[in-house]
mmCIF file of C-alpha atoms in Angstrom:
data_model
loop_
_atom_site.group_PDB
_atom_site.id
_atom_site.type_symbol
_atom_site.label_atom_id
_atom_site.label_comp_id
_atom_site.label_asym_id
_atom_site.label_seq_id
_atom_site.Cartn_x
_atom_site.Cartn_y
_atom_site.Cartn_z
ATOM 1 C CA MET A 1 -14.842 34.636 -4.840
ATOM 2 C CA GLU A 2 -14.510 33.779 -8.532
ATOM 3 C CA ASN A 3 -13.836 30.150 -9.207
ATOM 4 C CA GLY A 4 -10.682 28.535 -10.556
ATOM 5 C CA LYS A 5 -12.102 28.092 -14.046
ATOM 6 C CA SER A 6 -12.900 31.800 -14.355
ATOM 7 C CA ASN A 7 -9.449 32.647 -13.004
ATOM 8 C CA LEU A 8 -7.783 30.429 -15.579
ATOM 9 C CA ARG A 9 -9.937 31.666 -18.448
ATOM 10 C CA LYS A 10 -9.217 35.328 -17.665
ATOM 11 C CA MET A 11 -5.539 34.720 -17.138
ATOM 12 C CA LEU A 12 -5.195 32.872 -20.437
ATOM 13 C CA GLN A 13 -7.082 35.592 -22.275
ATOM 14 C CA ASN A 14 -4.728 38.186 -20.813
ATOM 15 C CA LEU A 15 -1.630 36.171 -21.590
ATOM 16 C CA PHE A 16 -2.730 35.386 -25.129
ATOM 17 C CA SER A 17 -3.560 39.043 -25.765
ATOM 18 C CA VAL A 18 0.105 39.553 -26.663
ATOM 19 C CA PRO A 19 -0.071 39.929 -30.476
ATOM 20 C CA ASP A 20 2.787 37.535 -31.263
ATOM 21 C CA ILE A 21 1.160 34.879 -29.058
ATOM 22 C CA ARG A 22 -2.433 35.422 -30.149
ATOM 23 C CA ASN A 23 -1.659 35.187 -33.859
ATOM 24 C CA LEU A 24 0.430 32.043 -33.589
ATOM 25 C CA SER A 25 -1.372 30.141 -30.807
ATOM 26 C CA GLU A 26 -5.055 30.439 -31.622
ATOM 27 C CA ASP A 27 -5.481 26.668 -31.903
ATOM 28 C CA LEU A 28 -4.038 26.116 -28.426
ATOM 29 C CA LEU A 29 -6.218 28.788 -26.842
ATOM 30 C CA ARG A 30 -9.282 27.374 -28.587
ATOM 31 C CA ASP A 31 -8.494 23.860 -27.340
ATOM 32 C CA VAL A 32 -8.058 25.050 -23.742
ATOM 33 C CA GLN A 33 -11.276 27.075 -23.796
ATOM 34 C CA ALA A 34 -13.225 24.189 -25.350
ATOM 35 C CA ASP A 35 -11.910 21.832 -22.672
ATOM 36 C CA LEU A 36 -13.003 24.250 -19.935
ATOM 37 C CA GLU A 37 -16.452 24.616 -21.479
ATOM 38 C CA ARG A 38 -16.994 20.844 -21.479
ATOM 39 C CA GLU A 39 -16.290 20.578 -17.753
ATOM 40 C CA ARG A 40 -19.194 20.389 -15.323
ATOM 41 C CA PRO A 41 -19.683 19.072 -11.799
ATOM 42 C CA PRO A 42 -19.841 15.258 -11.882
ATOM 43 C CA LYS A 43 -22.950 13.744 -10.320
ATOM 44 C CA LEU A 44 -22.503 10.728 -8.046
ATOM 45 C CA LEU A 45 -25.370 8.675 -6.599
ATOM 46 C CA PHE A 46 -24.797 6.763 -3.342
ATOM 47 C CA VAL A 47 -27.396 4.088 -2.577
ATOM 48 C CA GLY A 48 -27.644 1.878 0.495
ATOM 49 C CA LYS A 49 -29.577 1.204 3.668
ATOM 50 C CA THR A 50 -29.270 3.371 6.754
ATOM 51 C CA GLY A 51 -26.149 2.543 8.772
ATOM 52 C CA VAL A 52 -24.046 1.035 5.974
ATOM 53 C CA GLY A 53 -21.539 3.880 6.264
ATOM 54 C CA LYS A 54 -22.264 5.986 3.177
ATOM 55 C CA SER A 55 -21.499 9.284 4.927
ATOM 56 C CA SER A 56 -18.204 7.992 6.303
ATOM 57 C CA LEU A 57 -17.206 6.737 2.860
ATOM 58 C CA ILE A 58 -18.015 10.072 1.227
ATOM 59 C CA ASN A 59 -16.041 11.975 3.865
ATOM 60 C CA ALA A 60 -13.091 9.578 3.464
ATOM 61 C CA VAL A 61 -12.991 10.046 -0.311
ATOM 62 C CA PHE A 62 -13.014 13.841 -0.153
ATOM 63 C CA GLY A 63 -10.946 14.240 2.992
ATOM 64 C CA GLN A 64 -13.495 16.447 4.708
ATOM 65 C CA GLU A 65 -16.906 16.359 6.346
ATOM 66 C CA VAL A 66 -19.151 16.865 3.363
ATOM 67 C CA ALA A 67 -21.932 19.358 4.045
ATOM 68 C CA LYS A 68 -25.629 18.838 3.359
ATOM 69 C CA VAL A 69 -26.821 21.688 1.165
ATOM 70 C CA ASP A 70 -30.352 20.564 0.351
ATOM 71 C CA ILE A 71 -32.909 17.955 1.392
ATOM 72 C CA LEU A 72 -35.470 16.695 -1.108
ATOM 73 C CA PRO A 73 -38.516 15.079 0.537
ATOM 74 C CA CYS A 74 -39.979 12.038 -1.181
ATOM 75 C CA THR A 75 -43.579 10.815 -1.149
ATOM 76 C CA VAL A 76 -42.614 7.613 0.672
ATOM 77 C CA GLY A 77 -41.571 9.558 3.752
ATOM 78 C CA THR A 78 -37.855 9.287 3.179
ATOM 79 C CA GLN A 79 -35.318 11.934 2.187
ATOM 80 C CA GLU A 80 -32.824 12.501 -0.580
ATOM 81 C CA GLN A 81 -29.871 14.659 0.421
ATOM 82 C CA ILE A 82 -27.758 16.735 -1.926
ATOM 83 C CA LEU A 83 -24.238 16.962 -0.541
ATOM 84 C CA ASP A 84 -21.728 19.701 -1.238
ATOM 85 C CA VAL A 85 -17.981 19.196 -1.541
ATOM 86 C CA GLU A 86 -16.298 22.417 -0.378
ATOM 87 C CA THR A 87 -13.463 23.217 -2.747
ATOM 88 C CA ALA A 88 -10.497 25.541 -2.537
ATOM 89 C CA ASP A 89 -12.367 28.208 -4.499
ATOM 90 C CA LYS A 90 -15.617 27.789 -2.515
ATOM 91 C CA GLN A 91 -17.495 26.560 -5.564
ATOM 92 C CA ARG A 92 -19.580 23.393 -5.837
ATOM 93 C CA LYS A 93 -17.613 21.069 -8.076
ATOM 94 C CA ILE A 94 -19.142 17.690 -7.247
ATOM 95 C CA ILE A 95 -22.800 16.876 -6.700
ATOM 96 C CA ILE A 96 -23.574 13.847 -4.528
ATOM 97 C CA TYR A 97 -27.036 12.392 -4.117
ATOM 98 C CA ASP A 98 -27.409 10.336 -0.946
ATOM 99 C CA THR A 99 -30.719 8.502 -0.937
ATOM 100 C CA GLN A 100 -31.803 7.746 2.627
ATOM 101 C CA GLY A 101 -34.384 5.429 4.180
ATOM 102 C CA LEU A 102 -34.133 2.279 2.058
ATOM 103 C CA ASP A 103 -34.770 -0.090 4.948
ATOM 104 C CA ASP A 104 -38.444 -0.599 4.136
ATOM 105 C CA VAL A 105 -38.272 -0.765 0.348
ATOM 106 C CA THR A 106 -40.324 -3.708 -0.944
ATOM 107 C CA LYS A 107 -42.192 -4.683 -4.092
ATOM 108 C CA ASP A 108 -45.304 -3.176 -2.504
ATOM 109 C CA ASN A 109 -43.563 0.178 -2.059
ATOM 110 C CA PRO A 110 -42.062 0.978 -5.475
ATOM 111 C CA GLU A 111 -41.824 4.776 -5.197
ATOM 112 C CA MET A 112 -38.272 4.743 -3.873
ATOM 113 C CA ILE A 113 -37.173 2.330 -6.604
ATOM 114 C CA ARG A 114 -38.603 4.745 -9.193
ATOM 115 C CA LEU A 115 -36.731 7.621 -7.556
ATOM 116 C CA ILE A 116 -33.441 5.710 -7.578
ATOM 117 C CA ASN A 117 -33.887 4.678 -11.209
ATOM 118 C CA ARG A 118 -34.568 8.280 -12.169
ATOM 119 C CA ARG A 119 -31.399 9.386 -10.415
ATOM 120 C CA ILE A 120 -29.384 6.587 -12.046
ATOM 121 C CA GLN A 121 -30.250 8.015 -15.446
ATOM 122 C CA GLU A 122 -29.366 11.560 -14.334
ATOM 123 C CA CYS A 123 -26.081 10.726 -12.588
ATOM 124 C CA ASP A 124 -22.704 9.822 -14.027
ATOM 125 C CA LEU A 125 -22.002 6.958 -11.624
ATOM 126 C CA THR A 126 -24.023 4.928 -9.131
ATOM 127 C CA ILE A 127 -22.275 3.557 -6.032
ATOM 128 C CA TYR A 128 -24.218 0.911 -4.105
ATOM 129 C CA VAL A 129 -23.023 0.276 -0.541
ATOM 130 C CA PHE A 130 -23.556 -2.999 1.330
ATOM 131 C CA ASP A 131 -22.918 -3.595 5.020
ATOM 132 C CA GLY A 132 -20.133 -6.183 5.033
ATOM 133 C CA SER A 133 -20.629 -6.927 8.732
ATOM 134 C CA SER A 134 -24.173 -8.232 8.111
ATOM 135 C CA ARG A 135 -25.696 -11.102 6.124
ATOM 136 C CA ALA A 136 -29.176 -9.543 6.055
ATOM 137 C CA TRP A 137 -28.960 -8.526 2.414
ATOM 138 C CA GLU A 138 -32.368 -9.583 1.102
ATOM 139 C CA SER A 139 -33.738 -6.031 0.771
ATOM 140 C CA ASP A 140 -30.485 -4.910 -0.876
ATOM 141 C CA ARG A 141 -30.708 -7.714 -3.407
ATOM 142 C CA GLU A 142 -34.331 -6.777 -4.062
ATOM 143 C CA ILE A 143 -33.284 -3.191 -4.802
ATOM 144 C CA LEU A 144 -30.453 -4.295 -7.104
ATOM 145 C CA ARG A 145 -32.790 -6.587 -9.057
ATOM 146 C CA ASN A 146 -35.087 -3.644 -9.771
ATOM 147 C CA LEU A 147 -32.477 -1.077 -10.758
ATOM 148 C CA HIS A 148 -32.448 -0.007 -14.398
ATOM 149 C CA ILE A 149 -28.686 0.006 -14.809
ATOM 150 C CA ASP A 150 -28.638 -0.762 -18.542
ATOM 151 C CA LYS A 151 -25.374 0.741 -19.786
ATOM 152 C CA LYS A 152 -24.962 3.122 -16.850
ATOM 153 C CA ALA A 153 -21.872 2.754 -14.692
ATOM 154 C CA ILE A 154 -22.206 1.164 -11.239
ATOM 155 C CA LEU A 155 -19.742 0.305 -8.487
ATOM 156 C CA VAL A 156 -20.649 -1.957 -5.574
ATOM 157 C CA LEU A 157 -18.897 -1.500 -2.232
ATOM 158 C CA VAL A 158 -18.845 -3.996 0.615
ATOM 159 C CA ASN A 159 -18.198 -1.699 3.561
ATOM 160 C CA ARG A 160 -17.574 -2.086 7.306
ATOM 161 C CA LEU A 161 -15.405 -5.173 6.883
ATOM 162 C CA ASP A 162 -13.379 -4.019 9.869
ATOM 163 C CA MET A 163 -16.346 -5.126 12.013
ATOM 164 C CA LEU A 164 -15.914 -8.800 11.123
ATOM 165 C CA GLU A 165 -14.450 -11.095 13.773
ATOM 166 C CA PRO A 166 -12.056 -10.671 15.407
ATOM 167 C CA THR A 167 -13.397 -7.125 15.732
ATOM 168 C CA ARG A 168 -10.345 -5.723 17.521
ATOM 169 C CA ALA A 169 -7.946 -6.983 14.876
ATOM 170 C CA TRP A 170 -7.454 -4.482 12.062
ATOM 171 C CA ASN A 171 -4.161 -4.279 10.200
ATOM 172 C CA PRO A 172 -4.766 -3.477 6.520
ATOM 173 C CA PRO A 173 -3.972 -3.770 3.712
ATOM 174 C CA TYR A 174 -5.258 -7.289 3.140
ATOM 175 C CA ALA A 175 -4.331 -9.233 -0.010
ATOM 176 C CA LEU A 176 -7.128 -11.788 0.648
ATOM 177 C CA ALA A 177 -4.802 -14.629 -0.275
ATOM 178 C CA PRO A 178 -6.420 -18.102 -0.160
ATOM 179 C CA ASN A 179 -3.660 -19.529 2.056
ATOM 180 C CA THR A 180 -3.511 -16.688 4.573
ATOM 181 C CA GLN A 181 -3.030 -17.597 8.224
ATOM 182 C CA ASP A 182 -4.556 -14.315 9.434
ATOM 183 C CA GLN A 183 -8.035 -14.985 10.865
ATOM 184 C CA LYS A 184 -9.303 -11.488 10.014
ATOM 185 C CA GLU A 185 -8.113 -11.779 6.450
ATOM 186 C CA ARG A 186 -9.688 -15.248 6.110
ATOM 187 C CA ASN A 187 -13.024 -13.915 7.310
ATOM 188 C CA ILE A 188 -12.888 -10.958 4.933
ATOM 189 C CA ARG A 189 -12.012 -13.262 2.045
ATOM 190 C CA GLU A 190 -14.886 -15.619 2.827
ATOM 191 C CA LYS A 191 -17.246 -12.666 3.123
ATOM 192 C CA MET A 192 -16.187 -11.302 -0.263
ATOM 193 C CA LEU A 193 -16.600 -14.690 -1.959
ATOM 194 C CA TRP A 194 -20.141 -14.909 -0.573
ATOM 195 C CA ALA A 195 -20.845 -11.255 -1.460
ATOM 196 C CA ASP A 196 -19.643 -11.763 -5.022
ATOM 197 C CA GLN A 197 -22.180 -14.569 -5.534
ATOM 198 C CA GLN A 198 -25.023 -12.587 -3.969
ATOM 199 C CA ILE A 199 -24.363 -9.390 -5.921
ATOM 200 C CA ARG A 200 -23.824 -11.007 -9.317
ATOM 201 C CA ALA A 201 -26.982 -13.064 -8.895
ATOM 202 C CA ALA A 202 -28.912 -9.832 -8.286
ATOM 203 C CA LEU A 203 -27.376 -8.153 -11.354
ATOM 204 C CA PRO A 204 -27.776 -10.619 -14.232
ATOM 205 C CA GLY A 205 -26.284 -9.300 -17.426
ATOM 206 C CA HIS A 206 -23.714 -7.255 -15.526
ATOM 207 C CA GLU A 207 -20.976 -9.842 -15.141
ATOM 208 C CA ASP A 208 -18.346 -7.083 -15.345
ATOM 209 C CA VAL A 209 -19.657 -5.237 -12.281
ATOM 210 C CA GLN A 210 -16.794 -4.205 -10.017
ATOM 211 C CA ILE A 211 -17.093 -5.095 -6.322
ATOM 212 C CA ILE A 212 -14.708 -3.406 -3.897
ATOM 213 C CA PRO A 213 -14.014 -4.484 -0.295
ATOM 214 C CA ILE A 214 -13.597 -1.363 1.815
ATOM 215 C CA ALA A 215 -13.594 -0.031 5.378
ATOM 216 C CA VAL A 216 -13.141 3.465 6.811
ATOM 217 C CA PRO A 217 -12.658 3.222 10.586
ATOM 218 C CA SER A 218 -11.323 6.436 12.055
ATOM 219 C CA ASP A 219 -7.867 5.028 12.752
ATOM 220 C CA GLN A 220 -7.012 3.299 9.442
ATOM 221 C CA HIS A 221 -8.831 3.334 6.100
ATOM 222 C CA TRP A 222 -8.600 0.507 3.598
ATOM 223 C CA ASN A 223 -9.102 0.683 -0.187
ATOM 224 C CA VAL A 224 -10.240 4.330 -0.300
ATOM 225 C CA ASP A 225 -7.534 5.000 -2.898
ATOM 226 C CA LEU A 226 -8.807 2.040 -4.917
ATOM 227 C CA LEU A 227 -12.327 3.497 -4.788
ATOM 228 C CA VAL A 228 -11.014 6.876 -6.002
ATOM 229 C CA GLN A 229 -9.195 5.130 -8.868
ATOM 230 C CA ARG A 230 -12.338 3.261 -9.895
ATOM 231 C CA ILE A 231 -14.508 6.390 -9.782
ATOM 232 C CA GLU A 232 -11.997 8.247 -11.935
ATOM 233 C CA THR A 233 -11.887 5.317 -14.383
ATOM 234 C CA PHE A 234 -15.664 5.144 -14.743
ATOM 235 C CA LEU A 235 -16.223 8.885 -15.248
ATOM 236 C CA PRO A 236 -16.160 10.273 -18.803
ATOM 237 C CA ASP A 237 -12.959 12.077 -19.775
ATOM 238 C CA HIS A 238 -14.417 15.571 -19.389
ATOM 239 C CA LEU A 239 -15.502 14.772 -15.803
ATOM 240 C CA LYS A 240 -12.290 13.152 -14.564
ATOM 241 C CA LEU A 241 -10.543 16.435 -13.800
ATOM 242 C CA PRO A 242 -13.499 18.111 -12.010
ATOM 243 C CA PHE A 243 -13.569 15.039 -9.760
ATOM 244 C CA ILE A 244 -9.890 14.417 -9.113
ATOM 245 C CA ARG A 245 -8.715 18.027 -8.717
ATOM 246 C CA ASN A 246 -10.959 18.524 -5.689
ATOM 247 C CA LEU A 247 -9.600 15.582 -3.735
ATOM 248 C CA PRO A 248 -7.041 15.959 -0.934
ATOM 249 C CA HIS A 249 -3.381 15.643 -1.877
ATOM 250 C CA SER A 250 -2.612 11.955 -2.410
ATOM 251 C CA LEU A 251 -0.612 9.624 -4.613
ATOM 252 C CA VAL A 252 -3.722 8.807 -6.657
ATOM 253 C CA LYS A 253 -4.462 12.486 -7.279
ATOM 254 C CA THR A 254 -0.820 13.146 -8.166
ATOM 255 C CA ARG A 255 -0.736 10.364 -10.753
ATOM 256 C CA VAL A 256 -3.961 11.430 -12.444
ATOM 257 C CA CYS A 257 -3.016 15.130 -12.481
ATOM 258 C CA GLU A 258 0.407 14.241 -13.877
ATOM 259 C CA ARG A 259 -1.208 12.276 -16.680
ATOM 260 C CA ILE A 260 -3.602 15.082 -17.590
ATOM 261 C CA ALA A 261 -0.895 17.767 -17.369
ATOM 262 C CA ARG A 262 1.387 15.764 -19.653
ATOM 263 C CA GLN A 263 -1.370 15.667 -22.258
ATOM 264 C CA TRP A 264 -1.197 19.481 -22.434
ATOM 265 C CA ILE A 265 2.553 20.144 -22.166
ATOM 266 C CA PRO A 266 3.303 18.964 -25.752
ATOM 267 C CA LYS A 267 0.634 21.354 -27.033
ATOM 268 C CA TYR A 268 2.290 24.303 -25.301
ATOM 269 C CA ALA A 269 5.664 23.073 -26.565
ATOM 270 C CA ALA A 270 4.292 22.933 -30.122
ATOM 271 C CA ALA A 271 2.928 26.466 -29.747
ATOM 272 C CA SER A 272 6.371 27.591 -28.540
ATOM 273 C CA ALA A 273 7.936 25.984 -31.598
ATOM 274 C CA THR A 274 5.503 27.894 -33.796
ATOM 275 C CA VAL A 275 6.407 31.176 -32.109
ATOM 276 C CA ALA A 276 10.097 30.446 -32.741
ATOM 277 C CA ALA A 277 9.613 29.086 -36.258
ATOM 278 C CA VAL A 278 11.454 32.198 -37.313
ATOM 279 C CA PRO A 279 14.459 32.185 -34.908
ATOM 280 C CA ILE A 280 14.123 34.922 -32.328
ATOM 281 C CA PRO A 281 16.825 36.727 -30.340
ATOM 282 C CA ILE A 282 17.197 35.556 -26.753
ATOM 283 C CA ALA A 283 16.680 39.142 -25.681
ATOM 284 C CA ASP A 284 13.164 38.936 -27.174
ATOM 285 C CA MET A 285 11.970 35.825 -25.315
ATOM 286 C CA ILE A 286 8.846 37.515 -23.927
ATOM 287 C CA PRO A 287 6.495 35.501 -26.211
ATOM 288 C CA LEU A 288 8.009 32.233 -24.969
ATOM 289 C CA ALA A 289 7.883 33.391 -21.357
ATOM 290 C CA THR A 290 4.218 34.273 -21.889
ATOM 291 C CA LEU A 291 3.394 30.807 -23.192
ATOM 292 C CA GLN A 292 5.229 29.172 -20.326
ATOM 293 C CA GLY A 293 3.354 31.360 -17.843
ATOM 294 C CA ALA A 294 0.083 30.254 -19.453
ATOM 295 C CA MET A 295 1.158 26.624 -19.192
ATOM 296 C CA TRP A 296 2.057 27.044 -15.509
ATOM 297 C CA SER A 297 -1.376 28.567 -14.828
ATOM 298 C CA HIS A 298 -3.061 25.694 -16.648
ATOM 299 C CA ILE A 299 -1.158 23.058 -14.671
ATOM 300 C CA ALA A 300 -1.971 24.884 -11.406
ATOM 301 C CA TYR A 301 -5.655 24.619 -12.370
ATOM 302 C CA ILE A 302 -5.318 20.901 -13.142
ATOM 303 C CA TYR A 303 -3.898 20.274 -9.672
ATOM 304 C CA GLY A 304 -6.812 22.098 -8.051
ATOM 305 C CA GLN A 305 -5.040 25.297 -7.051
ATOM 306 C CA GLY A 306 -8.023 27.425 -6.007
ATOM 307 C CA ASN A 307 -6.520 30.876 -6.531
ATOM 308 C CA ILE A 308 -4.322 30.558 -9.598
ATOM 309 C CA VAL A 309 -3.429 34.242 -9.629
ATOM 310 C CA GLN A 310 -2.219 34.038 -6.036
ATOM 311 C CA SER A 311 -0.244 30.877 -6.789
ATOM 312 C CA VAL A 312 1.485 32.360 -9.787
ATOM 313 C CA THR A 313 2.166 35.629 -7.952
ATOM 314 C CA ALA A 314 3.641 33.779 -4.985
ATOM 315 C CA LEU A 315 5.873 31.733 -7.275
ATOM 316 C CA ALA A 316 7.044 34.813 -9.162
ATOM 317 C CA GLY A 317 7.675 36.570 -5.857
ATOM 318 C CA SER A 318 9.915 33.724 -4.735
ATOM 319 C CA GLY A 319 12.079 34.297 -7.786
ATOM 320 C CA GLY A 320 10.610 31.304 -9.620
ATOM 321 C CA PHE A 321 9.585 32.797 -12.938
ATOM 322 C CA GLY A 322 12.279 35.439 -12.916
ATOM 323 C CA PHE A 323 14.988 32.916 -12.215
ATOM 324 C CA ALA A 324 13.584 30.424 -14.719
ATOM 325 C CA PHE A 325 13.589 32.884 -17.571
ATOM 326 C CA ARG A 326 16.993 34.348 -16.634
ATOM 327 C CA PHE A 327 18.421 30.858 -16.329
ATOM 328 C CA MET A 328 17.039 29.818 -19.711
ATOM 329 C CA ALA A 329 18.472 32.913 -21.336
ATOM 330 C CA GLN A 330 21.859 32.321 -19.730
ATOM 331 C CA GLU A 331 21.917 28.624 -20.588
ATOM 332 C CA LEU A 332 20.724 29.154 -24.136
ATOM 333 C CA THR A 333 23.348 31.827 -24.647
ATOM 334 C CA LYS A 334 26.015 29.336 -23.589
ATOM 335 C CA LEU A 335 24.599 26.385 -25.506
ATOM 336 C CA LEU A 336 23.394 27.796 -28.791
ATOM 337 C CA PRO A 337 25.723 28.100 -31.739
ATOM 338 C CA GLY A 338 26.478 31.778 -31.912
ATOM 339 C CA GLY A 339 24.650 32.213 -28.584
ATOM 340 C CA SER A 340 22.059 34.631 -29.924
ATOM 341 C CA VAL A 341 18.865 33.062 -31.261
ATOM 342 C CA VAL A 342 16.271 30.477 -30.241
ATOM 343 C CA ASN A 343 14.889 28.175 -32.923
ATOM 344 C CA ALA A 344 11.741 26.066 -32.902
ATOM 345 C CA ALA A 345 13.333 22.897 -31.496
ATOM 346 C CA ILE A 346 15.016 24.767 -28.646
ATOM 347 C CA ALA A 347 11.846 26.676 -27.776
ATOM 348 C CA ALA A 348 9.812 23.459 -27.663
ATOM 349 C CA ALA A 349 12.430 21.693 -25.521
ATOM 350 C CA ALA A 350 12.641 24.557 -23.037
ATOM 351 C CA THR A 351 8.853 24.675 -22.705
ATOM 352 C CA GLN A 352 8.707 20.887 -22.267
ATOM 353 C CA GLY A 353 11.269 21.141 -19.491
ATOM 354 C CA TYR A 354 9.463 23.986 -17.814
ATOM 355 C CA GLY A 355 6.258 21.918 -17.889
ATOM 356 C CA GLU A 356 8.064 19.192 -15.945
ATOM 357 C CA VAL A 357 9.148 21.834 -13.420
ATOM 358 C CA ALA A 358 5.498 22.834 -12.961
ATOM 359 C CA ILE A 359 4.452 19.201 -12.459
ATOM 360 C CA GLU A 360 7.157 18.579 -9.867
ATOM 361 C CA TYR A 361 6.278 21.827 -8.081
ATOM 362 C CA HIS A 362 2.613 20.835 -7.765
ATOM 363 C CA ASN A 363 3.411 17.204 -6.934
ATOM 364 C CA ARG A 364 5.113 18.645 -3.862
ATOM 365 C CA ASN A 365 1.989 20.684 -3.171
ATOM 366 C CA GLY A 366 3.938 23.913 -3.644
ATOM 367 C CA ASN A 367 6.380 23.106 -0.846
ATOM 368 C CA VAL A 368 9.431 24.103 -2.864
ATOM 369 C CA SER A 369 12.085 26.600 -1.758
ATOM 370 C CA SER A 370 13.667 29.107 -4.139
ATOM 371 C CA LYS A 371 16.850 27.051 -4.196
ATOM 372 C CA GLU A 372 14.954 23.836 -4.954
ATOM 373 C CA LEU A 373 13.068 25.628 -7.705
ATOM 374 C CA GLN A 374 16.366 26.712 -9.259
ATOM 375 C CA GLN A 375 17.579 23.103 -9.112
ATOM 376 C CA LEU A 376 14.390 21.923 -10.800
ATOM 377 C CA VAL A 377 14.863 24.411 -13.618
ATOM 378 C CA GLU A 378 18.507 23.390 -14.014
ATOM 379 C CA LYS A 379 17.498 19.740 -14.078
ATOM 380 C CA PHE A 380 14.539 19.788 -16.439
ATOM 381 C CA VAL A 381 15.002 22.842 -18.665
ATOM 382 C CA GLY A 382 18.753 22.417 -18.929
ATOM 383 C CA ASN A 383 18.542 18.719 -19.738
ATOM 384 C CA PHE A 384 15.763 19.077 -22.312
ATOM 385 C CA VAL A 385 17.674 21.799 -24.128
ATOM 386 C CA ARG A 386 20.992 19.944 -23.977
ATOM 387 C CA ASP A 387 19.326 16.786 -25.269
ATOM 388 C CA VAL A 388 18.040 18.686 -28.296
ATOM 389 C CA LEU A 389 21.477 20.108 -28.934
ATOM 390 C CA GLY A 390 23.081 16.705 -28.521
ATOM 391 C CA LYS A 391 25.196 18.005 -25.658
ATOM 392 C CA THR A 392 26.160 16.184 -22.474
ATOM 393 C CA VAL A 393 23.421 16.323 -19.858
ATOM 394 C CA LEU A 394 23.977 17.973 -16.512
ATOM 395 C CA PRO A 395 26.329 16.225 -14.057
ATOM 396 C CA SER A 396 24.600 13.761 -11.744
ATOM 397 C CA SER A 397 25.157 16.096 -8.776
ATOM 398 C CA LYS A 398 22.852 18.647 -10.400
ATOM 399 C CA ARG A 399 20.545 16.180 -12.110
ATOM 400 C CA ASP A 400 19.573 14.296 -8.938
ATOM 401 C CA LEU A 401 17.729 16.450 -6.428
#
């Protein structure tokens, strides 16, 4: 099955093959294609002793049991596993190195340290995992002291904090307030204060290292969303989307995808304004509809929709596109002076509104009925156009869904 990037690239090429679009939107198409070319699977390195919960953390982040796709034997008798994140389009989008067997690493056995340092230079982010339920951290500190972090990004996790006393008490989230009366929270706070001293002492020159308390028991995870936020923050811009779009639906994913989508909507709106620089009859809105279809496809890709063609087809089949374009034509006919032509400002506003419809649709994970889709178009497209015209916005009964 072809991957989402190939789907998007082919769809955009087809959409932009319309002469009026191709001639006036070359810069937009070039920007989209360049952005796709820069994307690659991010490489994450997880380091930590056996039993610290690396596998559980990885599964919690990606919302699935991550499969082992390769095992690389090392000369010290340990193993390095390459893990595969199964995505909606069945393509490997994230590469995870999980270095096993660190329990016996010492100064007299430097091969594993050399392996880890080599991987640190190859990977985009290193995530070191400590066992928060233990105080036997000497070998971990020894490893940290010998890592060649330099300017490479590193996160440190203190995991398994749910195992601190009282072990049966677990009611996150915990603010770790100094005056808390909760015994579990007090113990976690004391552990993190001690851990902070130990870790920073082992990483001189890295005072800005971020240390995250975390736990992923089967019944209730804590701070997984914070970990996802930190990973996304540390990754370079061209790797943020390949990481975030393959995560399960969550508030964190929604916020990041919204932010990225809203960086592109003004570009499609500007292209629409260019198409309508010479006012065009409403009856000839095919170029604008084409641009808006391209924008919808692009936003579907941002949100990690595996089969973009299927998504767009399903939406069109529900009356989405057809209704949207008919509604815009009807509304523009009513709103425009003379009711016959679309100028640049109106075209840009309509496209901006339709971009917001696409964001809301994907924020709801596609769970939008035909009626709700019509309401979204009325709300966003109608309001954007009326705002440009200086008209009164839609009544609150239609504006609030």
